[in-house]
Amino acid sequence: MPAASRSFPALPSSLRAERQGAIALLHLARPQKRNALDDAMVLGIEAFFSELPGDVKAVVLAGDGEHFSAGLDLGELTRRDIAASIAHSQMWHRAFDAIEFGRVPVVCVLHGAVVGGGLELAAATHIRIAERSAYYALPEGSRGIYVGGGASVRLPKLIGVSRMQEMMLTGRTYNAEEGHSIGLSHYVVEDGEGLAKGVALAKRIAENAPLTNFAITHVLPRIAESDPASGYLAESLMAAIAQGSDEAKSRLKDFLEKRGKKVLRG
Ligand code: 1HE
């Protein structure tokens, strides 16, 4: 079956997927456990992002209930030995890699608790919108555990090693405004307005040329981590590939013939 006509993969009842045109929405749907992430949810997230229908151009991720996510399901933790814990963490890495380096950009809508693994999940997305109720914490220190869903790699890029250390050592909580000012979110909106903002941004993203979105989500992060000389070379190659595409040619022609949108003050 062609990818475009495929529907979503089978998901556990703790996840709910829907379509709005070129946008797909994935909801964490386990509000009775504050969207704590158990194995079924993490595997479902991996399947969802790995098997997106071919005509989906952007995704919005949000949580049902009062909180985005209370992080790792602590109930499952005590059952694992050390080897199983390594495998468990690597399963989270695979799932969240499928978000960060998946086929399409992902917008995340945050509200209430965004803690532990919930913050790790949010950090794997490309754009984060926080409702005023959102707050952030890494309570692993007080639980006697350590982050395992990629936070050691992703969070320092957003807020720096020092702030992450301080969050983990002291159990500090940042509110939505503070989180925005230190780089955890890109937007703060009023309570109840996050989903509409997320869908609007996702629709805007879906209008970009797919090759440009690919460059932004797959090439830019690799360039940013490479040495400057390799980075400049990779950038020049990516620029040439993008500019050489038929899509770029027709968009540039539209602008030059006065059909393209102007860039106006926001
Ligand atoms: C859970 C979890 C959970 C709630 N695992 N079951 N995460 C944490 O340390 C955060 C733990 N949770 C909380 O601090 C609070 O639950 C909240 C502030 C998020 C919400 O409080 P509240 O008053 O709305 O709910 P509640 O009464 O605490 O919880 C409702 C139910 O959800 C309750 O279950 P019930 O059967 O008694 O109704 C809770 O047990 C359950 N619940 N959070 C399991 N996390 C890859 S490594 C990542 C490492 C981490 O993520 S560490 C951070 C873990």
Coordinates of C-alpha atoms and ligand atoms in Angstrom, one line a residue:
M1 CA 0.0 0.0 0.0
P2 CA 1.5 3.5 -0.8
A3 CA 2.6 5.4 2.3
A4 CA 0.1 8.2 1.6
S5 CA -2.9 6.1 1.9
R6 CA -1.8 4.2 5.0
S7 CA -3.4 5.1 8.3
F8 CA -1.7 5.3 11.7
P9 CA -0.2 2.1 13.2
A10 CA -2.0 0.3 16.0
L11 CA -1.6 2.3 19.2
P12 CA -2.2 1.5 22.8
S13 CA -5.3 3.1 24.4
S14 CA -3.0 5.5 26.2
L15 CA -2.3 7.2 22.9
R16 CA -4.8 8.8 20.5
A17 CA -4.0 9.9 17.0
E18 CA -6.1 12.1 14.7
R19 CA -5.7 13.9 11.3
Q20 CA -6.4 17.5 10.4
G21 CA -5.5 17.7 6.7
A22 CA -1.7 17.6 6.4
I23 CA -1.3 17.6 10.2
A24 CA -1.4 14.6 12.5
L25 CA -2.0 15.0 16.2
L26 CA -0.8 12.6 18.8
H27 CA -2.4 12.9 22.3
L28 CA -1.0 11.3 25.4
A29 CA -4.2 9.8 26.7
R30 CA -3.5 8.4 30.2
P31 CA -4.7 11.3 32.3
Q32 CA -5.7 9.0 35.2
K33 CA -1.9 8.4 35.7
R34 CA -1.0 11.9 34.7
N35 CA 0.3 10.7 31.3
A36 CA 3.1 8.8 33.1
L37 CA 5.0 7.0 30.3
D38 CA 4.9 3.2 30.5
D39 CA 6.5 0.8 28.0
A40 CA 3.4 0.5 25.8
M41 CA 3.3 4.3 25.4
V42 CA 6.9 4.7 24.6
L43 CA 6.7 1.9 22.0
G44 CA 3.5 3.4 20.7
I45 CA 5.2 6.8 20.3
E46 CA 8.1 5.1 18.4
A47 CA 5.6 3.3 16.1
F48 CA 3.6 6.4 15.5
F49 CA 6.6 8.6 14.4
S50 CA 8.3 5.8 12.5
E51 CA 5.2 4.9 10.5
L52 CA 3.6 8.2 9.7
P53 CA 1.4 8.2 6.6
G54 CA 3.3 9.7 3.7
D55 CA 1.0 12.7 3.3
V56 CA 1.5 13.9 6.9
K57 CA 3.7 17.0 6.8
A58 CA 3.8 18.0 10.5
V59 CA 2.8 16.6 13.9
V60 CA 1.4 18.2 17.0
L61 CA 2.0 16.3 20.3
A62 CA -0.2 17.1 23.4
G63 CA -1.4 15.6 26.6
D64 CA -5.0 14.9 27.9
G65 CA -6.0 16.0 31.4
E66 CA -4.4 18.4 33.8
H67 CA -0.8 17.6 33.0
F68 CA 1.4 17.0 29.9
S69 CA 3.3 14.2 31.5
A70 CA 4.5 13.0 34.9
G71 CA 7.4 11.3 33.3
L72 CA 8.5 7.7 33.6
D73 CA 5.9 5.3 35.0
L74 CA 7.5 4.8 38.4
G75 CA 5.4 1.7 38.9
E76 CA 7.4 -0.2 36.2
L77 CA 10.8 0.8 37.6
T78 CA 11.2 -1.6 40.4
R79 CA 10.8 -4.6 38.2
R80 CA 14.0 -4.1 36.2
D81 CA 17.5 -5.3 36.9
I82 CA 20.6 -3.3 35.6
A83 CA 20.8 -4.9 32.1
A84 CA 17.0 -4.4 31.6
S85 CA 17.3 -0.8 32.7
I86 CA 20.0 -0.1 30.1
A87 CA 17.7 -1.7 27.4
H88 CA 14.8 0.3 28.7
S89 CA 16.7 3.6 28.5
Q90 CA 17.8 2.7 24.9
M91 CA 14.2 2.0 24.0
W92 CA 13.3 5.6 25.1
H93 CA 16.3 6.8 23.0
R94 CA 15.0 5.0 19.9
A95 CA 11.5 6.3 20.4
F96 CA 12.5 9.9 21.0
D97 CA 15.0 9.8 18.1
A98 CA 12.1 8.8 15.9
I99 CA 10.6 12.2 16.9
E100 CA 13.7 14.4 16.7
F101 CA 15.0 12.7 13.5
G102 CA 11.7 11.6 12.1
R103 CA 10.2 12.5 8.7
V104 CA 8.4 15.7 9.7
P105 CA 8.7 18.5 12.2
V106 CA 7.0 18.1 15.5
V107 CA 5.3 20.8 17.6
C108 CA 4.6 20.0 21.3
V109 CA 1.9 21.6 23.5
L110 CA 2.8 21.7 27.2
H111 CA 0.6 22.3 30.2
G112 CA 0.7 21.3 33.9
A113 CA 3.5 19.0 34.9
V114 CA 6.3 18.6 32.3
V115 CA 8.6 16.5 34.5
G116 CA 11.3 13.9 34.2
G117 CA 10.7 11.8 31.2
G118 CA 7.9 14.2 30.2
L119 CA 10.4 17.0 29.8
E120 CA 12.7 14.5 27.9
L121 CA 9.8 13.8 25.5
A122 CA 9.2 17.5 25.0
A123 CA 12.9 18.2 24.4
A124 CA 12.9 15.7 21.5
T125 CA 10.3 17.8 19.6
H126 CA 11.2 20.8 17.5
I127 CA 8.9 23.5 18.8
R128 CA 7.5 23.8 22.3
I129 CA 4.4 25.9 23.2
A130 CA 3.8 26.2 26.9
E131 CA 0.4 27.1 28.4
R132 CA 0.7 29.3 31.5
S133 CA 0.0 26.3 33.8
A134 CA 3.1 24.4 32.5
Y135 CA 5.9 23.8 34.9
Y136 CA 9.2 21.9 34.5
A137 CA 11.2 19.7 36.8
L138 CA 13.7 16.9 36.9
P139 CA 12.9 15.0 40.1
E140 CA 15.2 12.1 39.3
G141 CA 17.6 13.1 42.1
S142 CA 14.9 12.8 44.8
R143 CA 13.8 9.4 43.4
G144 CA 17.3 8.0 43.4
I145 CA 17.4 7.6 39.7
Y146 CA 18.9 9.4 36.7
V147 CA 17.4 10.7 33.4
G148 CA 17.2 8.0 30.8
G149 CA 15.2 9.4 27.9
G150 CA 17.9 11.5 26.3
A151 CA 17.9 14.6 28.6
S152 CA 21.7 14.5 29.2
V153 CA 22.1 15.1 25.5
R154 CA 19.1 17.3 24.6
L155 CA 18.6 19.5 27.6
P156 CA 22.1 21.0 27.8
K157 CA 21.5 22.2 24.2
L158 CA 18.4 24.1 25.4
I159 CA 19.3 25.4 28.8
G160 CA 23.0 24.6 29.4
V161 CA 24.7 21.9 31.5
S162 CA 24.8 24.2 34.6
R163 CA 21.1 24.9 34.7
M164 CA 20.3 21.2 34.2
Q165 CA 22.7 20.3 37.0
E166 CA 21.0 22.8 39.3
M167 CA 17.5 21.5 38.4
M168 CA 18.6 18.0 39.1
L169 CA 20.6 18.7 42.3
T170 CA 18.0 20.9 44.0
G171 CA 14.7 19.7 42.5
R172 CA 14.0 23.2 41.3
T173 CA 10.8 23.8 39.4
Y174 CA 10.6 26.4 36.6
N175 CA 7.2 27.9 35.8
A176 CA 6.0 28.6 32.2
E177 CA 7.4 32.1 32.0
E178 CA 10.8 31.1 33.6
G179 CA 10.9 28.1 31.3
H180 CA 10.4 30.3 28.3
S181 CA 13.1 32.8 29.4
I182 CA 15.7 30.0 29.8
G183 CA 14.9 28.3 26.5
L184 CA 12.6 25.4 27.4
S185 CA 9.8 26.7 25.3
H186 CA 9.4 28.9 22.2
Y187 CA 6.0 30.4 23.2
V188 CA 3.9 30.9 26.3
V189 CA 0.1 31.1 25.7
E190 CA -2.9 31.3 27.9
D191 CA -4.3 28.1 29.4
G192 CA -6.5 26.3 26.8
E193 CA -4.9 28.1 23.9
G194 CA -2.0 25.8 23.3
L195 CA -3.5 23.3 21.0
A196 CA -4.9 25.9 18.6
K197 CA -1.5 27.6 18.5
G198 CA 0.2 24.3 18.0
V199 CA -2.1 23.4 15.0
A200 CA -1.6 26.8 13.5
L201 CA 2.2 26.5 13.7
A202 CA 2.1 23.0 12.4
K203 CA 0.0 24.1 9.4
R204 CA 2.5 26.9 8.7
I205 CA 5.4 24.4 8.9
A206 CA 3.5 22.1 6.5
E207 CA 3.5 24.8 3.9
N208 CA 7.3 24.8 3.7
A209 CA 9.1 22.9 1.0
P210 CA 9.6 19.3 2.4
L211 CA 13.3 19.4 1.5
T212 CA 13.8 22.7 3.5
N213 CA 12.1 21.1 6.5
F214 CA 14.4 18.1 6.1
A215 CA 17.4 20.3 6.0
I216 CA 16.2 22.2 9.2
T217 CA 15.5 19.0 11.2
H218 CA 18.2 16.6 9.9
V219 CA 21.0 18.6 8.5
L220 CA 21.2 21.8 10.7
P221 CA 21.6 19.9 14.1
R222 CA 24.4 17.8 12.6
I223 CA 26.1 20.9 11.2
A224 CA 25.8 22.6 14.6
E225 CA 27.7 19.7 16.2
S226 CA 30.4 19.4 13.5
D227 CA 33.7 21.3 13.1
P228 CA 33.2 24.6 11.3
A229 CA 35.0 23.6 8.1
S230 CA 32.8 20.5 7.7
G231 CA 29.8 22.5 8.7
Y232 CA 30.3 25.1 6.0
L233 CA 30.9 22.4 3.4
A234 CA 27.7 20.5 4.4
E235 CA 25.7 23.8 4.4
S236 CA 26.9 24.7 0.9
L237 CA 25.9 21.2 -0.3
M238 CA 22.5 21.4 1.3
A239 CA 21.9 24.9 0.0
A240 CA 22.7 23.7 -3.5
I241 CA 20.5 20.7 -3.2
A242 CA 17.6 22.8 -1.9
Q243 CA 18.0 25.5 -4.5
G244 CA 18.3 23.0 -7.3
S245 CA 14.9 21.5 -6.6
D246 CA 11.9 22.2 -8.8
E247 CA 9.9 23.3 -5.7
A248 CA 12.5 26.0 -4.9
K249 CA 12.6 27.2 -8.5
S250 CA 8.8 27.5 -8.7
R251 CA 8.6 29.3 -5.3
L252 CA 11.3 31.8 -6.2
K253 CA 9.6 32.4 -9.6
D254 CA 6.4 33.1 -7.7
F255 CA 8.1 35.7 -5.6
L256 CA 9.8 37.4 -8.5
E257 CA 6.5 37.5 -10.4
K258 CA 4.8 39.1 -7.4
R259 CA 2.8 36.0 -6.4
G260 CA 4.8 35.1 -3.3
K261 CA 4.1 36.2 0.2
K262 CA 6.1 39.2 1.5
V263 CA 7.9 38.9 4.9
L264 CA 6.0 41.4 7.0
R265 CA 6.4 42.5 10.7
G266 CA 4.7 40.0 13.0
Ligands
1HE1 C1 2.1 8.0 38.5 C2 3.1 8.9 38.1 C3 4.4 8.4 37.7 C4 1.4 10.1 38.8 N1 4.4 7.0 37.6 N2 2.2 6.7 38.4 N3 8.0 11.5 37.8 C5 7.7 12.1 39.0 O1 8.5 11.9 40.0 C6 6.4 12.8 39.1 C7 5.5 12.0 40.0 N4 4.1 12.5 39.9 C8 3.7 13.7 40.6 O2 4.5 14.4 41.2 C9 2.3 14.0 40.6 O3 1.6 12.8 40.3 C10 1.9 15.1 39.7 C11 2.4 16.5 40.2 C12 2.4 14.9 38.3 C13 0.3 15.2 39.6 O4 -0.2 15.3 40.9 P1 -1.8 15.0 41.1 O5 -2.1 15.3 42.5 O6 -2.6 15.6 40.0 O7 -1.9 13.4 40.9 P2 -1.5 12.2 41.8 O8 -2.6 11.9 42.8 O9 -0.2 12.3 42.4 O10 -1.5 11.0 40.8 C14 -2.6 10.5 40.2 C15 -2.3 9.0 39.8 O11 -1.3 9.0 38.9 C16 -1.8 8.2 41.0 O12 -2.2 6.9 40.8 P3 -3.5 6.3 41.6 O13 -3.6 4.9 41.1 O14 -3.1 6.4 43.1 O15 -4.7 7.1 41.2 C17 -0.3 8.3 40.9 O16 0.3 7.2 41.5 C18 -0.2 8.2 39.4 N5 1.1 8.8 38.9 N6 2.7 10.2 38.4 C19 3.4 6.2 37.9 N7 5.4 9.1 37.3 C20 13.5 7.5 31.2 S1 13.9 8.0 32.8 C21 12.8 9.2 33.2 C22 12.9 9.4 34.7 C23 11.7 10.1 35.2 O17 10.8 10.5 34.5 S2 11.7 10.5 36.9 C24 10.3 11.4 37.2 C25 9.1 10.6 37.6

